Amino acid sequence: MKIIVPMAGRGSRLRPHTLTIPKPLIPIAGKPIVHRLVEDIASVLNQEIEEVAFIIHESFGKKVEEELVAIANKLGAKGTIYYQNEALGTGHAIMCAKESLSGPAVIAYADTLIRANFDLDTTADSVIWVKQVDQPEAFGVINLNENNEIVELVEKPKEFVSDLAVIGIYFFKEISVLRDELQSVLDNNIIHGGEYQINDGIKQMMAKGMKFVPGEVDEWMDCGNKDVTVETNGRMLGFLHQDGENLISDDVKIENSTIIPPCFIAEDVVLINSTVGPNVSLGKGTHLINVKIQNSLVQTHAHVRNAKLNNAMIGNHASFNGDFTSISIGDYSVLE
């Protein structure tokens, strides 16, 4: 089994945090988004992972590439890096990893997290993972026949089709079939929204009678912008707390401070006259003095004083001293 992970660009909707770190490497509950995504998919598949192929922009740099390969290696898999230097769509991104597109594989876009527990139907040609949503008109959804097979993909339907939204994770029993259909999409210059889309390859597979079935996840968490990323961080902390994971480092220095779970607190964190939680992640080396913080995500080596924070996101090595509340400041920023 292979996992193919298109990572696209840095993520403009999550600026300023993605100016220095690509969005898929933003930590959620102490672990980068893409790291959690790959691990969660591997656990759902419950199969040996042969390769994890990451499609990135070349500007991500060698350090990021080494971190991504390490994620694959931790699963006992080969890590492969491919480049998509032009934003030409999902279909184009997948085809940038053409050399790895053979055998059974999962495609997963690296700006989402899931919680799922289901048996993968490996008899189908493809499984499209979906989540029941309240406002299906805002999403791409699937249309099912009486045999619970997917017969159509409908983008933001104006009239009700179903309430099962496509979340951007797909299983293909033989991904070379998708590869060949996407090659046809590229060769024939089939473009929607100015880009080459994976859906056009999937529709061609459906037209040839291939069997597509849904796989429904329990939780689908977006990391698209600051507010939903902070919300996702809180939800993930809740799940991990329920699972009994130890989220607080043993060497946290606490002076006249309180921690309200669930929280992730990394090593070398210092808390003085502060209340932390619930739903807070504090990265390595962060110092809080006279701070009350909840529902927030703070990355590494940040120094925060005299603040009351809620729905805040603070970058690496940032320094903050003040009475603002819902803030979003990037790496190395200073507010005093």
mmCIF file of C-alpha atoms in Angstrom:
data_model
loop_
_atom_site.group_PDB
_atom_site.id
_atom_site.type_symbol
_atom_site.label_atom_id
_atom_site.label_comp_id
_atom_site.label_asym_id
_atom_site.label_seq_id
_atom_site.Cartn_x
_atom_site.Cartn_y
_atom_site.Cartn_z
ATOM 1 C CA MET A 1 0.000 0.000 0.000
ATOM 2 C CA LYS A 2 1.161 3.511 -0.839
ATOM 3 C CA ILE A 3 0.050 6.886 0.484
ATOM 4 C CA ILE A 4 0.193 9.842 -1.912
ATOM 5 C CA VAL A 5 0.114 13.244 -0.187
ATOM 6 C CA PRO A 6 -0.313 16.388 -2.342
ATOM 7 C CA MET A 7 0.735 19.294 -0.130
ATOM 8 C CA ALA A 8 0.331 22.171 -2.605
ATOM 9 C CA GLY A 9 1.645 25.578 -1.534
ATOM 10 C CA ARG A 10 2.359 27.074 1.850
ATOM 11 C CA GLY A 11 -1.261 28.016 2.565
ATOM 12 C CA SER A 12 -2.243 31.656 2.017
ATOM 13 C CA ARG A 13 -5.367 31.439 4.230
ATOM 14 C CA LEU A 14 -3.219 30.656 7.273
ATOM 15 C CA ARG A 15 -0.834 33.594 6.949
ATOM 16 C CA PRO A 16 1.216 34.903 8.699
ATOM 17 C CA HIS A 17 1.983 31.456 10.144
ATOM 18 C CA THR A 18 2.705 29.888 6.763
ATOM 19 C CA LEU A 19 5.164 32.563 5.649
ATOM 20 C CA THR A 20 7.951 30.611 7.351
ATOM 21 C CA ILE A 21 6.418 27.126 7.756
ATOM 22 C CA PRO A 22 4.281 25.290 5.152
ATOM 23 C CA LYS A 23 0.729 24.745 6.412
ATOM 24 C CA PRO A 24 0.977 20.931 6.568
ATOM 25 C CA LEU A 25 3.820 21.304 9.078
ATOM 26 C CA ILE A 26 1.855 23.511 11.491
ATOM 27 C CA PRO A 27 1.591 21.487 14.732
ATOM 28 C CA ILE A 28 -1.813 20.339 15.951
ATOM 29 C CA ALA A 29 -1.753 19.032 19.538
ATOM 30 C CA GLY A 30 2.020 18.973 19.316
ATOM 31 C CA LYS A 31 2.411 17.134 16.024
ATOM 32 C CA PRO A 32 2.499 18.515 12.438
ATOM 33 C CA ILE A 33 -0.767 18.220 10.487
ATOM 34 C CA VAL A 34 0.723 16.011 7.771
ATOM 35 C CA HIS A 35 2.367 13.771 10.368
ATOM 36 C CA ARG A 36 -0.961 13.177 12.105
ATOM 37 C CA LEU A 37 -2.760 12.671 8.794
ATOM 38 C CA VAL A 38 -0.350 9.996 7.537
ATOM 39 C CA GLU A 39 -0.345 8.179 10.885
ATOM 40 C CA ASP A 40 -4.156 8.229 11.116
ATOM 41 C CA ILE A 41 -4.565 6.902 7.575
ATOM 42 C CA ALA A 42 -2.019 4.150 8.219
ATOM 43 C CA SER A 43 -3.947 3.095 11.332
ATOM 44 C CA VAL A 44 -7.258 2.964 9.435
ATOM 45 C CA LEU A 45 -5.743 0.960 6.585
ATOM 46 C CA ASN A 46 -4.138 -1.518 9.003
ATOM 47 C CA GLN A 47 -1.816 -2.636 6.190
ATOM 48 C CA GLU A 48 1.900 -2.439 5.623
ATOM 49 C CA ILE A 49 2.810 0.904 4.053
ATOM 50 C CA GLU A 50 5.377 0.511 1.298
ATOM 51 C CA GLU A 51 5.855 4.157 0.320
ATOM 52 C CA VAL A 52 4.680 7.637 1.239
ATOM 53 C CA ALA A 53 5.033 10.105 -1.639
ATOM 54 C CA PHE A 54 4.830 13.817 -0.825
ATOM 55 C CA ILE A 55 4.133 16.390 -3.558
ATOM 56 C CA ILE A 56 5.471 19.774 -2.435
ATOM 57 C CA HIS A 57 6.680 23.086 -3.790
ATOM 58 C CA GLU A 58 10.429 23.139 -4.299
ATOM 59 C CA SER A 59 10.673 26.238 -2.083
ATOM 60 C CA PHE A 60 9.789 24.159 1.001
ATOM 61 C CA GLY A 61 13.499 23.393 1.288
ATOM 62 C CA LYS A 62 15.682 20.415 2.153
ATOM 63 C CA LYS A 63 14.978 20.544 5.892
ATOM 64 C CA VAL A 64 11.240 20.103 5.270
ATOM 65 C CA GLU A 65 11.961 17.316 2.804
ATOM 66 C CA GLU A 66 14.056 15.505 5.405
ATOM 67 C CA GLU A 67 11.243 15.836 7.963
ATOM 68 C CA LEU A 68 8.720 14.395 5.505
ATOM 69 C CA VAL A 69 10.935 11.437 4.611
ATOM 70 C CA ALA A 70 11.345 10.798 8.349
ATOM 71 C CA ILE A 71 7.538 10.573 8.716
ATOM 72 C CA ALA A 72 7.501 7.782 6.125
ATOM 73 C CA ASN A 73 10.494 6.041 7.637
ATOM 74 C CA LYS A 74 8.788 5.974 11.051
ATOM 75 C CA LEU A 75 6.063 3.849 9.435
ATOM 76 C CA GLY A 76 8.697 1.540 7.952
ATOM 77 C CA ALA A 77 8.038 3.000 4.496
ATOM 78 C CA LYS A 78 10.076 4.664 1.792
ATOM 79 C CA GLY A 79 9.666 8.425 1.654
ATOM 80 C CA THR A 80 9.650 10.049 -1.778
ATOM 81 C CA ILE A 81 9.579 13.747 -2.643
ATOM 82 C CA TYR A 82 8.041 15.158 -5.822
ATOM 83 C CA TYR A 83 7.642 18.799 -6.851
ATOM 84 C CA GLN A 84 4.626 20.739 -8.064
ATOM 85 C CA ASN A 85 5.942 24.253 -8.660
ATOM 86 C CA GLU A 86 2.833 25.555 -10.457
ATOM 87 C CA ALA A 87 -0.633 25.528 -8.886
ATOM 88 C CA LEU A 88 -2.337 23.664 -11.720
ATOM 89 C CA GLY A 89 -4.836 21.659 -9.695
ATOM 90 C CA THR A 90 -5.315 18.396 -7.853
ATOM 91 C CA GLY A 91 -5.066 16.196 -10.927
ATOM 92 C CA HIS A 92 -1.822 17.852 -11.971
ATOM 93 C CA ALA A 93 -0.405 17.502 -8.439
ATOM 94 C CA ILE A 94 -1.068 13.765 -8.376
ATOM 95 C CA MET A 95 0.546 13.328 -11.796
ATOM 96 C CA CYS A 96 3.696 15.014 -10.481
ATOM 97 C CA ALA A 97 4.146 11.745 -8.551
ATOM 98 C CA LYS A 98 3.591 9.663 -11.694
ATOM 99 C CA GLU A 99 6.510 7.321 -10.992
ATOM 100 C CA SER A 100 4.869 6.190 -7.738
ATOM 101 C CA LEU A 101 1.364 5.684 -9.169
ATOM 102 C CA SER A 102 1.096 1.913 -9.276
ATOM 103 C CA GLY A 103 -0.495 -0.691 -7.035
ATOM 104 C CA PRO A 104 -2.992 -0.035 -4.232
ATOM 105 C CA ALA A 105 -2.778 3.482 -2.862
ATOM 106 C CA VAL A 106 -4.493 6.183 -0.837
ATOM 107 C CA ILE A 107 -4.466 9.833 -1.908
ATOM 108 C CA ALA A 108 -4.847 12.317 0.959
ATOM 109 C CA TYR A 109 -4.668 16.103 0.819
ATOM 110 C CA ALA A 110 -2.580 17.489 3.656
ATOM 111 C CA ASP A 111 -4.863 20.215 5.032
ATOM 112 C CA THR A 112 -7.319 17.990 6.851
ATOM 113 C CA LEU A 113 -7.392 15.594 9.789
ATOM 114 C CA ILE A 114 -9.703 12.661 10.452
ATOM 115 C CA ARG A 115 -10.878 10.224 13.070
ATOM 116 C CA ALA A 116 -12.174 7.025 11.526
ATOM 117 C CA ASN A 117 -12.778 3.382 12.317
ATOM 118 C CA PHE A 118 -14.090 1.290 9.446
ATOM 119 C CA ASP A 119 -13.073 -1.721 7.380
ATOM 120 C CA LEU A 120 -11.709 -0.642 4.003
ATOM 121 C CA ASP A 121 -13.622 -2.285 1.144
ATOM 122 C CA THR A 122 -10.701 -3.552 -0.937
ATOM 123 C CA THR A 123 -13.063 -5.320 -3.376
ATOM 124 C CA ALA A 124 -14.130 -1.964 -4.822
ATOM 125 C CA ASP A 125 -12.070 -0.210 -7.457
ATOM 126 C CA SER A 126 -12.081 2.883 -5.265
ATOM 127 C CA VAL A 127 -13.268 4.176 -1.909
ATOM 128 C CA ILE A 128 -14.025 7.888 -1.539
ATOM 129 C CA TRP A 129 -13.982 8.976 2.088
ATOM 130 C CA VAL A 130 -16.887 11.185 3.096
ATOM 131 C CA LYS A 131 -18.438 12.878 6.128
ATOM 132 C CA GLN A 132 -22.079 13.671 6.772
ATOM 133 C CA VAL A 133 -22.498 17.459 6.901
ATOM 134 C CA ASP A 134 -25.265 19.889 7.785
ATOM 135 C CA GLN A 135 -24.845 22.156 4.736
ATOM 136 C CA PRO A 136 -24.062 19.923 1.756
ATOM 137 C CA GLU A 137 -24.605 22.794 -0.677
ATOM 138 C CA ALA A 138 -21.245 24.190 0.483
ATOM 139 C CA PHE A 139 -19.290 21.036 -0.445
ATOM 140 C CA GLY A 140 -18.656 18.515 -3.152
ATOM 141 C CA VAL A 141 -20.931 15.559 -2.400
ATOM 142 C CA ILE A 142 -21.493 12.021 -3.667
ATOM 143 C CA ASN A 143 -24.623 10.567 -5.262
ATOM 144 C CA LEU A 144 -25.347 6.922 -4.364
ATOM 145 C CA ASN A 145 -27.420 4.272 -6.103
ATOM 146 C CA GLU A 146 -29.574 1.639 -4.389
ATOM 147 C CA ASN A 147 -26.500 -0.597 -3.928
ATOM 148 C CA ASN A 148 -24.685 2.112 -1.926
ATOM 149 C CA GLU A 149 -22.272 2.662 -4.809
ATOM 150 C CA ILE A 150 -21.092 6.124 -5.840
ATOM 151 C CA VAL A 151 -22.418 7.019 -9.259
ATOM 152 C CA GLU A 152 -21.766 10.757 -9.359
ATOM 153 C CA LEU A 153 -19.698 13.544 -7.826
ATOM 154 C CA VAL A 154 -21.594 16.836 -7.557
ATOM 155 C CA GLU A 155 -19.813 20.087 -6.660
ATOM 156 C CA LYS A 156 -21.815 22.414 -4.361
ATOM 157 C CA PRO A 157 -25.270 21.185 -5.437
ATOM 158 C CA LYS A 158 -28.017 23.790 -5.588
ATOM 159 C CA GLU A 159 -30.620 21.075 -5.047
ATOM 160 C CA PHE A 160 -30.233 18.265 -2.487
ATOM 161 C CA VAL A 161 -28.236 15.277 -3.761
ATOM 162 C CA SER A 162 -26.901 13.851 -0.498
ATOM 163 C CA ASP A 163 -25.385 15.088 2.756
ATOM 164 C CA LEU A 164 -22.151 13.087 2.341
ATOM 165 C CA ALA A 165 -19.307 15.504 1.585
ATOM 166 C CA VAL A 166 -16.070 14.449 -0.097
ATOM 167 C CA ILE A 167 -13.218 15.177 2.339
ATOM 168 C CA GLY A 168 -10.239 14.734 -0.014
ATOM 169 C CA ILE A 169 -9.069 11.197 0.849
ATOM 170 C CA TYR A 170 -9.368 8.382 -1.703
ATOM 171 C CA PHE A 171 -8.393 4.696 -1.924
ATOM 172 C CA PHE A 172 -7.638 3.108 -5.297
ATOM 173 C CA LYS A 173 -7.207 -0.662 -5.609
ATOM 174 C CA GLU A 174 -4.948 0.020 -8.600
ATOM 175 C CA ILE A 175 -3.906 3.643 -8.800
ATOM 176 C CA SER A 176 -2.332 3.191 -12.223
ATOM 177 C CA VAL A 177 -5.895 3.254 -13.606
ATOM 178 C CA LEU A 178 -6.380 6.759 -12.182
ATOM 179 C CA ARG A 179 -2.920 7.675 -13.468
ATOM 180 C CA ASP A 180 -3.886 6.728 -17.018
ATOM 181 C CA GLU A 181 -7.184 8.627 -16.819
ATOM 182 C CA LEU A 182 -5.439 11.728 -15.457
ATOM 183 C CA GLN A 183 -2.890 11.482 -18.248
ATOM 184 C CA SER A 184 -5.844 11.647 -20.641
ATOM 185 C CA VAL A 185 -7.137 14.710 -18.757
ATOM 186 C CA LEU A 186 -3.752 16.419 -19.199
ATOM 187 C CA ASP A 187 -3.331 15.338 -22.835
ATOM 188 C CA ASN A 188 -6.795 16.601 -23.770
ATOM 189 C CA ASN A 189 -6.423 19.777 -21.717
ATOM 190 C CA ILE A 190 -9.600 19.109 -19.698
ATOM 191 C CA ILE A 191 -9.719 22.066 -17.301
ATOM 192 C CA HIS A 192 -12.264 23.185 -14.700
ATOM 193 C CA GLY A 193 -11.790 26.328 -12.673
ATOM 194 C CA GLY A 194 -8.525 26.940 -14.497
ATOM 195 C CA GLU A 195 -7.013 23.696 -13.186
ATOM 196 C CA TYR A 196 -6.685 19.968 -13.879
ATOM 197 C CA GLN A 197 -8.942 18.197 -11.362
ATOM 198 C CA ILE A 198 -8.824 14.691 -9.869
ATOM 199 C CA ASN A 199 -12.616 14.517 -10.320
ATOM 200 C CA ASP A 200 -12.263 14.461 -14.101
ATOM 201 C CA GLY A 201 -10.110 11.341 -13.868
ATOM 202 C CA ILE A 202 -12.554 9.752 -11.420
ATOM 203 C CA LYS A 203 -15.544 10.547 -13.671
ATOM 204 C CA GLN A 204 -13.811 8.813 -16.579
ATOM 205 C CA MET A 205 -13.276 5.744 -14.366
ATOM 206 C CA MET A 206 -16.969 5.768 -13.398
ATOM 207 C CA ALA A 207 -17.983 6.062 -17.060
ATOM 208 C CA LYS A 208 -16.067 2.821 -17.682
ATOM 209 C CA GLY A 209 -18.111 1.003 -15.051
ATOM 210 C CA MET A 210 -15.617 0.897 -12.200
ATOM 211 C CA LYS A 211 -17.025 0.425 -8.706
ATOM 212 C CA PHE A 212 -16.769 3.339 -6.260
ATOM 213 C CA VAL A 213 -18.044 3.064 -2.687
ATOM 214 C CA PRO A 214 -18.099 5.492 0.270
ATOM 215 C CA GLY A 215 -16.039 5.201 3.436
ATOM 216 C CA GLU A 216 -17.533 7.422 6.138
ATOM 217 C CA VAL A 217 -15.230 8.983 8.736
ATOM 218 C CA ASP A 218 -16.340 9.799 12.282
ATOM 219 C CA GLU A 219 -14.634 13.199 12.423
ATOM 220 C CA TRP A 220 -13.350 15.550 9.739
ATOM 221 C CA MET A 221 -11.297 18.519 10.863
ATOM 222 C CA ASP A 222 -10.154 21.334 8.611
ATOM 223 C CA CYS A 223 -6.945 23.344 8.974
ATOM 224 C CA GLY A 224 -7.700 25.947 6.340
ATOM 225 C CA ASN A 225 -7.484 29.201 8.284
ATOM 226 C CA LYS A 226 -6.585 30.449 11.747
ATOM 227 C CA ASP A 227 -9.997 30.049 13.375
ATOM 228 C CA VAL A 228 -10.684 26.514 12.155
ATOM 229 C CA THR A 229 -7.077 25.462 12.875
ATOM 230 C CA VAL A 230 -7.439 26.600 16.497
ATOM 231 C CA GLU A 231 -10.786 24.781 16.656
ATOM 232 C CA THR A 232 -9.238 21.631 15.175
ATOM 233 C CA ASN A 233 -6.413 21.805 17.701
ATOM 234 C CA GLY A 234 -8.979 21.828 20.508
ATOM 235 C CA ARG A 235 -10.980 18.957 19.057
ATOM 236 C CA MET A 236 -7.865 16.841 18.551
ATOM 237 C CA LEU A 237 -6.758 17.525 22.133
ATOM 238 C CA GLY A 238 -10.149 16.292 23.324
ATOM 239 C CA PHE A 239 -9.858 13.065 21.342
ATOM 240 C CA LEU A 240 -6.307 12.380 22.520
ATOM 241 C CA HIS A 241 -7.296 13.129 26.132
ATOM 242 C CA GLN A 242 -10.178 10.647 25.839
ATOM 243 C CA ASP A 243 -7.739 8.083 24.413
ATOM 244 C CA GLY A 244 -5.640 8.433 27.569
ATOM 245 C CA GLU A 245 -2.582 9.961 25.907
ATOM 246 C CA ASN A 246 -0.154 11.807 28.165
ATOM 247 C CA LEU A 247 -0.071 15.277 26.614
ATOM 248 C CA ILE A 248 1.931 17.140 29.252
ATOM 249 C CA SER A 249 5.708 16.878 29.445
ATOM 250 C CA ASP A 250 7.223 15.794 32.760
ATOM 251 C CA ASP A 251 9.626 18.741 32.880
ATOM 252 C CA VAL A 252 7.101 21.603 32.695
ATOM 253 C CA LYS A 253 8.095 24.269 35.247
ATOM 254 C CA ILE A 254 4.973 25.399 37.109
ATOM 255 C CA GLU A 255 4.876 28.291 39.577
ATOM 256 C CA ASN A 256 1.524 29.375 40.991
ATOM 257 C CA SER A 257 -0.223 28.155 37.835
ATOM 258 C CA THR A 258 -3.115 25.895 36.847
ATOM 259 C CA ILE A 259 -3.558 23.571 33.864
ATOM 260 C CA ILE A 260 -7.139 22.788 32.812
ATOM 261 C CA PRO A 261 -7.237 19.760 30.467
ATOM 262 C CA PRO A 262 -7.192 18.930 27.687
ATOM 263 C CA CYS A 263 -3.889 20.615 26.909
ATOM 264 C CA PHE A 264 -0.688 19.718 25.116
ATOM 265 C CA ILE A 265 2.374 21.144 26.847
ATOM 266 C CA ALA A 266 5.790 20.340 25.405
ATOM 267 C CA GLU A 267 9.145 20.108 27.134
ATOM 268 C CA ASP A 268 10.950 23.152 28.572
ATOM 269 C CA VAL A 269 7.722 25.120 29.022
ATOM 270 C CA VAL A 270 7.587 27.595 31.916
ATOM 271 C CA LEU A 271 4.298 28.690 33.512
ATOM 272 C CA ILE A 272 4.313 31.492 36.092
ATOM 273 C CA ASN A 273 1.131 32.973 37.589
ATOM 274 C CA SER A 274 -0.862 31.571 34.687
ATOM 275 C CA THR A 275 -3.969 29.556 33.907
ATOM 276 C CA VAL A 276 -3.724 27.330 30.864
ATOM 277 C CA GLY A 277 -6.666 25.555 29.236
ATOM 278 C CA PRO A 278 -8.836 24.067 28.232
ATOM 279 C CA ASN A 279 -7.926 23.314 24.588
ATOM 280 C CA VAL A 280 -4.451 24.849 24.523
ATOM 281 C CA SER A 281 -1.250 23.625 22.858
ATOM 282 C CA LEU A 282 2.076 25.086 24.011
ATOM 283 C CA GLY A 283 5.172 24.270 21.971
ATOM 284 C CA LYS A 284 8.664 23.516 23.249
ATOM 285 C CA GLY A 285 10.381 26.274 25.228
ATOM 286 C CA THR A 286 7.329 28.519 25.552
ATOM 287 C CA HIS A 287 7.196 30.862 28.578
ATOM 288 C CA LEU A 288 3.940 32.268 29.999
ATOM 289 C CA ILE A 289 3.977 34.892 32.759
ATOM 290 C CA ASN A 290 0.723 36.370 34.111
ATOM 291 C CA VAL A 291 -1.323 34.793 31.343
ATOM 292 C CA LYS A 292 -4.798 33.323 31.132
ATOM 293 C CA ILE A 293 -5.143 31.344 27.919
ATOM 294 C CA GLN A 294 -7.779 28.999 26.496
ATOM 295 C CA ASN A 295 -8.748 27.610 23.072
ATOM 296 C CA SER A 296 -5.384 28.611 21.599
ATOM 297 C CA LEU A 297 -2.335 27.288 19.798
ATOM 298 C CA VAL A 298 1.156 28.542 20.636
ATOM 299 C CA GLN A 299 4.171 27.208 18.769
ATOM 300 C CA THR A 300 7.751 26.859 20.018
ATOM 301 C CA HIS A 301 9.899 29.263 22.080
ATOM 302 C CA ALA A 302 7.206 31.928 22.325
ATOM 303 C CA HIS A 303 7.246 34.357 25.276
ATOM 304 C CA VAL A 304 3.869 35.711 26.401
ATOM 305 C CA ARG A 305 3.256 38.095 29.322
ATOM 306 C CA ASN A 306 0.324 39.916 30.871
ATOM 307 C CA ALA A 307 -2.312 38.576 28.507
ATOM 308 C CA LYS A 308 -5.777 37.088 28.474
ATOM 309 C CA LEU A 309 -6.068 35.004 25.324
ATOM 310 C CA ASN A 310 -8.879 33.073 23.689
ATOM 311 C CA ASN A 311 -8.916 31.766 20.095
ATOM 312 C CA ALA A 312 -5.297 32.869 19.662
ATOM 313 C CA MET A 313 -2.575 31.488 17.416
ATOM 314 C CA ILE A 314 1.030 32.502 18.120
ATOM 315 C CA GLY A 315 4.042 31.517 16.026
ATOM 316 C CA ASN A 316 7.544 30.289 16.814
ATOM 317 C CA HIS A 317 9.896 32.619 18.728
ATOM 318 C CA ALA A 318 7.161 35.253 18.988
ATOM 319 C CA SER A 319 7.116 37.737 21.858
ATOM 320 C CA PHE A 320 3.808 39.113 23.127
ATOM 321 C CA ASN A 321 3.037 41.475 25.985
ATOM 322 C CA GLY A 322 -0.400 43.029 26.130
ATOM 323 C CA ASP A 323 -4.129 42.802 26.713
ATOM 324 C CA PHE A 324 -5.327 41.756 23.244
ATOM 325 C CA THR A 325 -7.518 38.629 23.133
ATOM 326 C CA SER A 326 -8.077 36.913 19.772
ATOM 327 C CA ILE A 327 -4.738 37.324 18.041
ATOM 328 C CA SER A 328 -2.833 35.686 15.205
ATOM 329 C CA ILE A 329 0.855 36.538 15.060
ATOM 330 C CA GLY A 330 3.501 34.682 13.090
ATOM 331 C CA ASP A 331 7.048 33.549 13.735
ATOM 332 C CA TYR A 332 9.496 36.032 15.320
ATOM 333 C CA SER A 333 6.770 38.673 15.703
ATOM 334 C CA VAL A 334 6.960 41.095 18.629
ATOM 335 C CA LEU A 335 3.955 42.870 20.211
ATOM 336 C CA GLU A 336 4.694 44.878 23.344
#
